[in-house]
Short mmCIF file of C-alpha atoms and ligand atoms in Angstrom, two decimals:
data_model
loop_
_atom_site.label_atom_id
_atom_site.label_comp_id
_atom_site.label_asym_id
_atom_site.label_seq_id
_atom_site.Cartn_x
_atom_site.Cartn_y
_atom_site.Cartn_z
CA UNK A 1 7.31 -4.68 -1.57
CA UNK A 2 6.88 -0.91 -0.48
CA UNK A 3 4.20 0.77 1.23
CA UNK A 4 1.83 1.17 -1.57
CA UNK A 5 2.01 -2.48 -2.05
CA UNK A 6 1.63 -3.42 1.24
CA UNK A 7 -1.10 -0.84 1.47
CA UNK A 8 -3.07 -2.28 -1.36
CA UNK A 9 -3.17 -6.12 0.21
CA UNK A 10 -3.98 -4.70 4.14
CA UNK A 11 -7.07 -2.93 2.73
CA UNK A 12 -8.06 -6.17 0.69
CA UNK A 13 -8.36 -7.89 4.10
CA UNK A 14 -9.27 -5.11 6.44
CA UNK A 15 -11.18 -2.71 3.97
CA UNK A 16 -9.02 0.14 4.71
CA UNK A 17 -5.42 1.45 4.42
CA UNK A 18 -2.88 0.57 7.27
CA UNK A 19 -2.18 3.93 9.37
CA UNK A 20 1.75 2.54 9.00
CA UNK A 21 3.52 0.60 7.44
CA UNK A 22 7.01 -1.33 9.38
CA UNK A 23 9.90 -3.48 7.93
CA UNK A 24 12.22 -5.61 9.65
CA UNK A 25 15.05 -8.05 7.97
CA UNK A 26 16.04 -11.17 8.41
CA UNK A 27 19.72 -11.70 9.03
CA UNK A 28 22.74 -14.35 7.97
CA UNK A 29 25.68 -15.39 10.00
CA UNK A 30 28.78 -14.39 7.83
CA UNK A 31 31.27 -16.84 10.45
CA UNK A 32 31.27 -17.38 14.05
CA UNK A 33 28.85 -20.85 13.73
CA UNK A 34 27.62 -22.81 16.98
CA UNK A 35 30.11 -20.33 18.75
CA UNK A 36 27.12 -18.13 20.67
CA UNK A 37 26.40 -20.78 23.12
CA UNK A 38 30.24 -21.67 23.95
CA UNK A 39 31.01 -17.93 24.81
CA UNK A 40 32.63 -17.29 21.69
CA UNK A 41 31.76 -14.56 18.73
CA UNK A 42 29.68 -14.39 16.11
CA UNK A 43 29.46 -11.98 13.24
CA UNK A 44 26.22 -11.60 11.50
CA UNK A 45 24.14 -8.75 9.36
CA UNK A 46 20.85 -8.10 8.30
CA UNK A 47 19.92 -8.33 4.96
CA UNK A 48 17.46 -6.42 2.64
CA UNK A 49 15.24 -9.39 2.91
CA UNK A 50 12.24 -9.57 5.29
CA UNK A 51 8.90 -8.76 7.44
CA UNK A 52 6.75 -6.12 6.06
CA UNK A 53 3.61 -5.12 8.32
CA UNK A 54 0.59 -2.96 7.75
CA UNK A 55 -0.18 -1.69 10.46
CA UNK A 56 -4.14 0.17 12.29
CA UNK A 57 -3.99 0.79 15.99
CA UNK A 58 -7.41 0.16 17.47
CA UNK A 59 -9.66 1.97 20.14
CA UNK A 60 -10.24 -1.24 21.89
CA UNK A 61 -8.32 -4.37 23.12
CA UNK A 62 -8.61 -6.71 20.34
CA UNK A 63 -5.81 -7.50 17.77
CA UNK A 64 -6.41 -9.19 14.91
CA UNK A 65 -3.73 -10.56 12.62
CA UNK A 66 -3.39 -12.07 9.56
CA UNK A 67 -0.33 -13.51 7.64
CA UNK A 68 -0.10 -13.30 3.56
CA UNK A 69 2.57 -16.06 4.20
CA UNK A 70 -0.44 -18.15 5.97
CA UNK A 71 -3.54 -17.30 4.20
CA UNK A 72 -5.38 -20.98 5.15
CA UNK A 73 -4.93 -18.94 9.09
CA UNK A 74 -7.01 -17.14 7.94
CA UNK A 75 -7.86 -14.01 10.52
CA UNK A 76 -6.27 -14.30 13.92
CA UNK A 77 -8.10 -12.44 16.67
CA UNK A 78 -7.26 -12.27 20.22
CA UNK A 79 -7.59 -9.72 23.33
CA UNK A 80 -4.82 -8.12 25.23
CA UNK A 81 -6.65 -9.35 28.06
CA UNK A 82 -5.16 -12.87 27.36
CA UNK A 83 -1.89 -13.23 25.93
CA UNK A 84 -1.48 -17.30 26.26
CA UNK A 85 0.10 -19.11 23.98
CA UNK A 86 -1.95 -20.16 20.79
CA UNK A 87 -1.39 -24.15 20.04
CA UNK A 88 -3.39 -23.66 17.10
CA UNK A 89 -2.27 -20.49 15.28
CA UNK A 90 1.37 -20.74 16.36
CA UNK A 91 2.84 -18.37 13.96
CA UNK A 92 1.20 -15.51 16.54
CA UNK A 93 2.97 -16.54 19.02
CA UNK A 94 6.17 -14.87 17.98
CA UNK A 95 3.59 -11.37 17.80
CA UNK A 96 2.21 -12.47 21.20
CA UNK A 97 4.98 -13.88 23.36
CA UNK A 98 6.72 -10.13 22.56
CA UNK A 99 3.54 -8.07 24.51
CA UNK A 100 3.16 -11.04 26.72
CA UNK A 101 6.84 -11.10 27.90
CA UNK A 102 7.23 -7.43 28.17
CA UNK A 103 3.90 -7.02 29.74
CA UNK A 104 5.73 -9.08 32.72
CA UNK A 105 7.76 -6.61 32.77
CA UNK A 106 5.28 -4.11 32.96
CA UNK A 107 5.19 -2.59 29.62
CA UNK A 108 1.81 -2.65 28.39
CA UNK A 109 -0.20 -1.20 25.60
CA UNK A 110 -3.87 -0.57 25.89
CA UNK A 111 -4.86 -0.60 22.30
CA UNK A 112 -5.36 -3.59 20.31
CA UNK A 113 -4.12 -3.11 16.84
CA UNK A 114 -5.09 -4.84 12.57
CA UNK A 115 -2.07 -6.23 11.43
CA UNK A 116 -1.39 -7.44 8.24
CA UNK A 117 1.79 -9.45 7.80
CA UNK A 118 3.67 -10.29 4.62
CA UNK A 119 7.21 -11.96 4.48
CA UNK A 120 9.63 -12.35 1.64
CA UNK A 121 12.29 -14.72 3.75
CA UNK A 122 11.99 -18.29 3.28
CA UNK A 123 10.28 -19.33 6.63
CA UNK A 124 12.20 -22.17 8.70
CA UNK A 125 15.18 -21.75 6.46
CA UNK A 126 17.98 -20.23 8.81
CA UNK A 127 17.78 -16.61 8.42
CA UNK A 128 15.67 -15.48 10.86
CA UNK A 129 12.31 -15.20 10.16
CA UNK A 130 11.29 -15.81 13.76
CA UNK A 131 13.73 -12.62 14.90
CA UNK A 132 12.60 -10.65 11.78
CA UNK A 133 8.55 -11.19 13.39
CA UNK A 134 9.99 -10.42 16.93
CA UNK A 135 11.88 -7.40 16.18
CA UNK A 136 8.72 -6.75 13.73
CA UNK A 137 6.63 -6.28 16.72
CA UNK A 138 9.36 -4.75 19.06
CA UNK A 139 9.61 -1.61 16.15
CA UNK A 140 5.64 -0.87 16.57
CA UNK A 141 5.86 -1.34 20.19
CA UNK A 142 8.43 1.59 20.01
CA UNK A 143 7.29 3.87 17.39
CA UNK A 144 3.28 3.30 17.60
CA UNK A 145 2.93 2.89 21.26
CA UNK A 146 6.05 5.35 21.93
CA UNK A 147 6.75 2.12 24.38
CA UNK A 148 10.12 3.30 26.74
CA UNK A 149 12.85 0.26 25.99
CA UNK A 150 15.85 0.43 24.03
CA UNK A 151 16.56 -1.54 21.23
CA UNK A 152 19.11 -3.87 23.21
CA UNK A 153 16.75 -4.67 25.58
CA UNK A 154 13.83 -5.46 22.79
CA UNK A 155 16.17 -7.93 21.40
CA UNK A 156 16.68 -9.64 24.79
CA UNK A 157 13.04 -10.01 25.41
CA UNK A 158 12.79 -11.77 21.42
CA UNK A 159 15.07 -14.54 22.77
CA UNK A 160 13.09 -14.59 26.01
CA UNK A 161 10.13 -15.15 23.54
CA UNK A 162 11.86 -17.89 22.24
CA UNK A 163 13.55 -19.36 25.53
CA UNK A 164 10.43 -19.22 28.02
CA UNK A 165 7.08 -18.18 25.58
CA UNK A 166 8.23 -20.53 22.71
CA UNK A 167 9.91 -22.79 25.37
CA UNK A 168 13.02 -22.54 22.25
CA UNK A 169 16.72 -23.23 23.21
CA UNK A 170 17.91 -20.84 20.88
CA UNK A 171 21.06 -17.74 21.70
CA UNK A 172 21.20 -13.82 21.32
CA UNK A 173 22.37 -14.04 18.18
CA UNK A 174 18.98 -13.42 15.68
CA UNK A 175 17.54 -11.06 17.38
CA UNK A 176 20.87 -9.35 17.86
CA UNK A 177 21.54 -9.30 14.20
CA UNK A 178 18.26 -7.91 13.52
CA UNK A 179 17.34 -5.32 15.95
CA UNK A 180 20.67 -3.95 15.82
CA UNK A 181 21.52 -4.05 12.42
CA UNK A 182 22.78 -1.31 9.49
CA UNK A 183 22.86 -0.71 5.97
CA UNK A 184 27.07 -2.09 4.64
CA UNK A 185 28.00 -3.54 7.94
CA UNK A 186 28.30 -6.59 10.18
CA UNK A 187 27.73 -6.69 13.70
CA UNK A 188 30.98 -8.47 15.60
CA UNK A 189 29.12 -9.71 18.63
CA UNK A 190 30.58 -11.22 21.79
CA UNK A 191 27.98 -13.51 23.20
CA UNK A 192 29.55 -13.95 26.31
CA UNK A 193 29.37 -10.16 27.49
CA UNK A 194 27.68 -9.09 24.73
CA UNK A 195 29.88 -6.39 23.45
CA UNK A 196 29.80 -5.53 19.65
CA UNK A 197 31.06 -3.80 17.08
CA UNK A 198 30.07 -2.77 13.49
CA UNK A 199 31.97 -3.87 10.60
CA UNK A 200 31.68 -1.92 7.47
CA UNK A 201 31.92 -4.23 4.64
CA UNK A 202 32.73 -3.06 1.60
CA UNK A 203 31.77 -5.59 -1.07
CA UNK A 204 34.55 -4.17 -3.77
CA UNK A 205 32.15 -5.58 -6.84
CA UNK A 206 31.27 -8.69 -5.32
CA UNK A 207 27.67 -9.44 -3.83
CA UNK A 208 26.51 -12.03 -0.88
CA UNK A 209 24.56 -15.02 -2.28
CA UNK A 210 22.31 -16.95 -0.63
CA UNK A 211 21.90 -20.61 -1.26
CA UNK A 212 19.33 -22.44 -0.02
CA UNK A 213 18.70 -26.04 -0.25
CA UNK A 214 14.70 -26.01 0.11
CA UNK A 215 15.49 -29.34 2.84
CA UNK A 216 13.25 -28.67 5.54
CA UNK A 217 14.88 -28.91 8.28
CA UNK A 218 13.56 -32.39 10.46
CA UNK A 219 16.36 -33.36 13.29
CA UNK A 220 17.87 -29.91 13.87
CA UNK A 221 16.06 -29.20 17.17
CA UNK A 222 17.97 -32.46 18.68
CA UNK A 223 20.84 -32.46 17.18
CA UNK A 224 20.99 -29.07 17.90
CA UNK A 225 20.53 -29.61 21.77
CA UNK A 226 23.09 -32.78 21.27
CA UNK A 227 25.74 -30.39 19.90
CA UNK A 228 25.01 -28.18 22.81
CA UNK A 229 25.68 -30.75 25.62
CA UNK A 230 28.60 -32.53 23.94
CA UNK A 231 30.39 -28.73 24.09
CA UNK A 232 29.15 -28.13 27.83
CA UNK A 233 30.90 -32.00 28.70
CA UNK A 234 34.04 -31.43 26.83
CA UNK A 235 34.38 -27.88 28.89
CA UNK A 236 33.48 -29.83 32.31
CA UNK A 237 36.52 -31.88 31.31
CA UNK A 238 39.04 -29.03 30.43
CA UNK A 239 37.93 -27.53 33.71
CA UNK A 240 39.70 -30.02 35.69
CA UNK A 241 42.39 -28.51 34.83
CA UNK A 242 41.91 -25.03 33.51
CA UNK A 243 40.50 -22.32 34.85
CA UNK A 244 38.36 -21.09 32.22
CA UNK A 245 34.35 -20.01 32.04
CA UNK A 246 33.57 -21.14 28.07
CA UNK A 247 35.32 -22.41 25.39
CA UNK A 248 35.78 -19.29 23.70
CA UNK A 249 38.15 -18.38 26.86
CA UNK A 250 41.03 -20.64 24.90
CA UNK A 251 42.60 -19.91 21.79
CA UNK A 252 44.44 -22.78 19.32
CA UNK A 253 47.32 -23.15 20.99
CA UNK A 254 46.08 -23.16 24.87
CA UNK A 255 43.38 -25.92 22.90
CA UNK A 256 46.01 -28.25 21.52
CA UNK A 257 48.18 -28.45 24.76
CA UNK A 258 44.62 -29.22 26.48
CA UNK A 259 42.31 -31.14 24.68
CA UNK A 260 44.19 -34.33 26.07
CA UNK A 261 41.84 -33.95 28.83
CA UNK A 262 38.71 -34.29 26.97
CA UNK A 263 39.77 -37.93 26.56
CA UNK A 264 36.78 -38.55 23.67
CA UNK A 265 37.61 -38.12 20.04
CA UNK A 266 34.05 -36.72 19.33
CA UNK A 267 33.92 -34.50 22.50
CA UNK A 268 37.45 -33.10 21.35
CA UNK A 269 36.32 -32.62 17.60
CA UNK A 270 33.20 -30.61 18.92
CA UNK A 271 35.53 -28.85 21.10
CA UNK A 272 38.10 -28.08 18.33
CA UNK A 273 35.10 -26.51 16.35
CA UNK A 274 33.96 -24.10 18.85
CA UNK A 275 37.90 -22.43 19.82
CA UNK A 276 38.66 -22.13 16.74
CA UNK A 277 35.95 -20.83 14.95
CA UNK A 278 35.71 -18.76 17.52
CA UNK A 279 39.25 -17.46 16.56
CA UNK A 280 38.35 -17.62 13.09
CA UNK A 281 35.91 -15.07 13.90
CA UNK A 282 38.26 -12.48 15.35
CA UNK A 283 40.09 -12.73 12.23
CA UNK A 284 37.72 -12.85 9.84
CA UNK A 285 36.50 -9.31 11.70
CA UNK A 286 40.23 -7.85 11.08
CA UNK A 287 40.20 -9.30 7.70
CA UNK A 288 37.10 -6.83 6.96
CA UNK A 289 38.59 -3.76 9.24
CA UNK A 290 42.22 -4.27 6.81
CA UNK A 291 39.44 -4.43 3.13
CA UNK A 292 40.91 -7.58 2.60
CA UNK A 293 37.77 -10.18 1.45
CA UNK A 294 40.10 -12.26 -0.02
CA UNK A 295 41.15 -13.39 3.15
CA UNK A 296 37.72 -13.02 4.48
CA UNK A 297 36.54 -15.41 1.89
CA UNK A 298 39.40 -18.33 2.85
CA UNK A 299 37.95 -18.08 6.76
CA UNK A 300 34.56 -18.50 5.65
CA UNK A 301 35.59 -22.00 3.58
CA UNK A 302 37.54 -23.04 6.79
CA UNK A 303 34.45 -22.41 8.86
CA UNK A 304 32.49 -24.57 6.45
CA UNK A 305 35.20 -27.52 6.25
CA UNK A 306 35.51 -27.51 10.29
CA UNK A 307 31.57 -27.55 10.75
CA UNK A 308 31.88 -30.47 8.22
CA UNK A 309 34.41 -32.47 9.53
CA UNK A 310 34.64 -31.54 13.57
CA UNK A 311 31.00 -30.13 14.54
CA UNK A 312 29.16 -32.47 11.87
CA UNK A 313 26.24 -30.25 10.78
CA UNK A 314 26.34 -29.74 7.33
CA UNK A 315 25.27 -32.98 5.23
CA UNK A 316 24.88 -33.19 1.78
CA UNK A 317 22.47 -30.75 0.80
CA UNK A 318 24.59 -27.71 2.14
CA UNK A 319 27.86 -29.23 1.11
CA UNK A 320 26.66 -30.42 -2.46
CA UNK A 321 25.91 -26.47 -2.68
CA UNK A 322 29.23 -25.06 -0.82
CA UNK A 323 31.40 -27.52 -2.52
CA UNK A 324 30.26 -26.88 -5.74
CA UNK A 325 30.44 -22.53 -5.22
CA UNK A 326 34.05 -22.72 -4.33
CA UNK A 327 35.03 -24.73 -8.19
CA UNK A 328 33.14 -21.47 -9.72
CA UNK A 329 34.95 -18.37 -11.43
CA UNK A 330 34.25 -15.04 -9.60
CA UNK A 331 33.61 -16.90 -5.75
CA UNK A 332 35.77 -16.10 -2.97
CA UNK A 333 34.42 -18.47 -0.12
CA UNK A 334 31.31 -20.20 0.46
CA UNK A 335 29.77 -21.71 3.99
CA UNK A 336 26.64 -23.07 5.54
CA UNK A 337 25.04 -20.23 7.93
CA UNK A 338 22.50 -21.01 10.86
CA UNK A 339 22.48 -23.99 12.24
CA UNK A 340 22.87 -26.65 9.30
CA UNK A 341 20.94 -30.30 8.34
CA UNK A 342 19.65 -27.86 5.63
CA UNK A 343 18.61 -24.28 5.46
CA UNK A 344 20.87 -21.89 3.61
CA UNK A 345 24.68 -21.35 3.05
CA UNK A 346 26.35 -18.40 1.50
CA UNK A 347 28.89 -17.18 -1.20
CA UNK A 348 30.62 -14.15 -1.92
CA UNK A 349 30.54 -14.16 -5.85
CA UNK A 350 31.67 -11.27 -8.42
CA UNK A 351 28.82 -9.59 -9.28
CA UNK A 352 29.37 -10.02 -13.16
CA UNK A 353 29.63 -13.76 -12.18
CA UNK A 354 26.13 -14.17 -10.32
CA UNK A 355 24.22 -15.24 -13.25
CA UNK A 356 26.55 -18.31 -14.65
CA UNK A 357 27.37 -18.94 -10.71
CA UNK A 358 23.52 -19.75 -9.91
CA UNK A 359 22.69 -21.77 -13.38
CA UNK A 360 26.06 -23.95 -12.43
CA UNK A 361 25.51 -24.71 -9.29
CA UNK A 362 21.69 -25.27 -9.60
CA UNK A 363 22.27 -27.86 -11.99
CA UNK A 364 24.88 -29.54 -10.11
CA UNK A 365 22.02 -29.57 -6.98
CA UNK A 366 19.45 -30.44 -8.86
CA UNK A 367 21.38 -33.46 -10.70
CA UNK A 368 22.60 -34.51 -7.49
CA UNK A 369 20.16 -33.69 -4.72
CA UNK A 370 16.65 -34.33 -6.98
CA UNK A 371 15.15 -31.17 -6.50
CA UNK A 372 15.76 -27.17 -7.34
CA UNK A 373 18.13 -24.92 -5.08
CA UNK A 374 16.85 -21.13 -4.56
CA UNK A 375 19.42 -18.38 -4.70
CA UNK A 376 18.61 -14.43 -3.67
CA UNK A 377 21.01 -11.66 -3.33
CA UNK A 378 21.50 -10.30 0.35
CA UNK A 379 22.17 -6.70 0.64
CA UNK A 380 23.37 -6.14 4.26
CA UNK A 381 20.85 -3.81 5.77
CA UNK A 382 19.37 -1.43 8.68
CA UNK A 383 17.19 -2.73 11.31
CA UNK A 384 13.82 -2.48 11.49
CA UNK A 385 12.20 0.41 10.59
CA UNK A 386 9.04 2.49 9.44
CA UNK A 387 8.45 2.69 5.67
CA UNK A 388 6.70 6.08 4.60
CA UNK A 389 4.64 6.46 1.66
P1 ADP B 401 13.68 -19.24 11.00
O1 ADP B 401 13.76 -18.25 12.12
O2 ADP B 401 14.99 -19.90 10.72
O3 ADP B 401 13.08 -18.68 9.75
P2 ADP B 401 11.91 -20.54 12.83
O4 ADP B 401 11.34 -21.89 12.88
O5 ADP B 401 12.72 -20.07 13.99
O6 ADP B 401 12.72 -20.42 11.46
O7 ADP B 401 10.73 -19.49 12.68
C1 ADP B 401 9.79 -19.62 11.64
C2 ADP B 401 8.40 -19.33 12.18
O8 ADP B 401 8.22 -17.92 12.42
C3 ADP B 401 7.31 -19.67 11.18
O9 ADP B 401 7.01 -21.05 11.20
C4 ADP B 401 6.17 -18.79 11.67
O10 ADP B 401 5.54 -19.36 12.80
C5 ADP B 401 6.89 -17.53 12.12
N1 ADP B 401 6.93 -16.56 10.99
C6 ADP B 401 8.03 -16.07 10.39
N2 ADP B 401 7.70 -15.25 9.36
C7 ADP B 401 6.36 -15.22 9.31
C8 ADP B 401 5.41 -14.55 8.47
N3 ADP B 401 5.78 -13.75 7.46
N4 ADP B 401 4.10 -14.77 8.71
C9 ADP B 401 3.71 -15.59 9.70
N5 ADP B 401 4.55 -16.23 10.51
C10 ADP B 401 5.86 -16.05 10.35
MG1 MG B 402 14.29 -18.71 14.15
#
């Protein structure tokens, strides 16, 4: 999609061209899994995948909206004068809770604004389509409206979208990832402070695949929040002892002379997870700064294998289609990315490779799982931005 593209279905709804036109990516987690809410790292990128958005500023206070991914939505119209939350045409919410939430903090616009939104991300599949719509809106808020807020703090008000508007219990990390993200590099992000540092990866001949297993995901909000409390007990435990704020305060060793303490094999497992992928993270960042993806690509299957075997989050759809990437020629690591039950993993795969890497391991899903994987390419990527004509 480009602008003339985007141009061409706006004025099919609206019956006229968009005055702008805005992209914003989606994002995937290369390591550093279930470690944002544990204090740890994480080390994502955005990806050449995404939002796009015509774009009309109004004279009055009405915005209407419309979604190419939604088209039985239909036209969404609302005032500025009442921002509530939509029960019935959720997907606006993400668009809404943004002006509502920074409207509380006394950023307002006073034009409405057409919008015409088309995505090519695979909604509710782990890479961020809810940040790429947030940071969507945050980008017109600061180049249409000239709205004063830096980028940092439009990615903190996306999670509070999510946290209070969406009523979500989700971390930093997607909007992070998004907002902040640029073309050939990964963002090393500490959660806990939220310090970070670009990565420039240089893929050497080799290209990021994604993987997705088309599962939608069903028990990942509670599981999800079970996860979450089983990490928060096993700290309570440690800090009987230790004087430490998260679990990304320990490293492997400090862990393994501790986790006696936790007294619960499961507890201790979850634990285990969450230090050292947390650790995992750190190196996997070196392994980048030193060009070495070879070494990159042996953290990434160790983050997979631990989120398998001590953080339980995978099942078979993501490890039918991470098991069967690492037997292929040309792959040097493969790993779930989000938050698992389904969604999308990733491989690093030699670019001549691609082609006989996604007809293998297709077939192997489909024969085993019943229905088709999807694989796209992900180019890591800027932010969001304005697209000119
Ligand atoms: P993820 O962020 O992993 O893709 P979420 O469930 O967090 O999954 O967010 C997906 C939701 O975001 C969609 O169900 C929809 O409400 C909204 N959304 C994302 N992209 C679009 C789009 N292109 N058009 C309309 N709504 C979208
Ligand atoms: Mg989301």
């Amino acid at each position: 999609m480009d602008f003339a593209s985007l141009a061409t279905e706006y004025q099919q709804q609206f019956n006229a061209k968009p005055e702008r036109v805005f992209f914003s990516p989606g994002r995937i987690n290369l390591i550093g899994e279930y470690t944002d809410f544990n204090g740890g790292h994480v080390f994502p990128a955005a990806i050449s995948l995404g939002t796009f958005a015509g774009f009309t500023k109004r004279s009055d206070r009405t915005v209407r909206m419309y979604s190419a991914n939604l088209p039985q939505a239909g036209v969404i119209e609302f005032s500025l004068d009442d921002l509530s939350f939509d029960k019935a045409a959720n997907w606006t919410n993400y668009f809404k809770g943004m002006l509502f939430e920074l409207g509380k903090q006394g950023k307002q616009i006073d034009q409405g604004f057409d919008l015409f939104v088309h995505g090519n991300l695979p909604d509710g599949s782990g890479l961020s389509s809810s940040a790429s719509v947030e940071m969507l809106m945050g980008e017109i808020l600061l180049k249409a409206y000239g709205m004063a807020i830096s980028r940092v703090d439009l990615v903190k008000v996306g999670q509070q979208v999510e946290n209070d508007y969406l009523g979500l219990n989700t971390g930093i990390m997607d909007q992070f990832a998004v907002g902040m993200g640029k073309k050939d590099q990964a963002i090393l992000l500490d959660t806990n402070t939220l310090k970070y540092e670009y990565a420039p990866v240089k893929m050497d001949g080799y290209v990021v695949v994604i993987m997705n297993t088309k599962k939608r995901r069903e028990l990942t909000d509670s599981k999800y929040n079970e996860r979450r409390s089983q990490c928060e007990e096993a700290l309570r435990r440690l800090q009987t002892k230790l004087d430490i704020q998260t679990l990304g305060d320990l490293d492997q060793d400090q862990f393994d002379q501790n986790s006696y303490l936790i007294n619960d094999d499961v507890l201790i497992k979850r634990a285990r997870h969450a230090v050292i992928e947390n650790q995992r993270t750190l190196k996997a960042y070196q392994a980048l700064q030193d060009n070495d993806l070879v070494t990159f690509g042996k953290l990434i299957n160790a983050s997979h294998v631990s989120l398998h075997y001590d953080f339980a989050v995978t099942g078979k759809e993501l490890d039918t289609l991470v098991e069967t990437a690492w037997q292929q020629p040309g792959v040097l690591g493969a790993r779930m990315t989000g938050a698992g039950f389904g969604g999308c993993a990733i491989a690093i795969v030699k670019e001549a490779n691609v082609d006989a890497f996604e007809q293998a391991v297709g077939q192997v899903y489909q024969d085993t799982i019943g229905h088709p994987a999807e694989f796209y390419i992900a180019h890591l990527d800027d932010g969001p931005r304005e697209l000119t004509k």
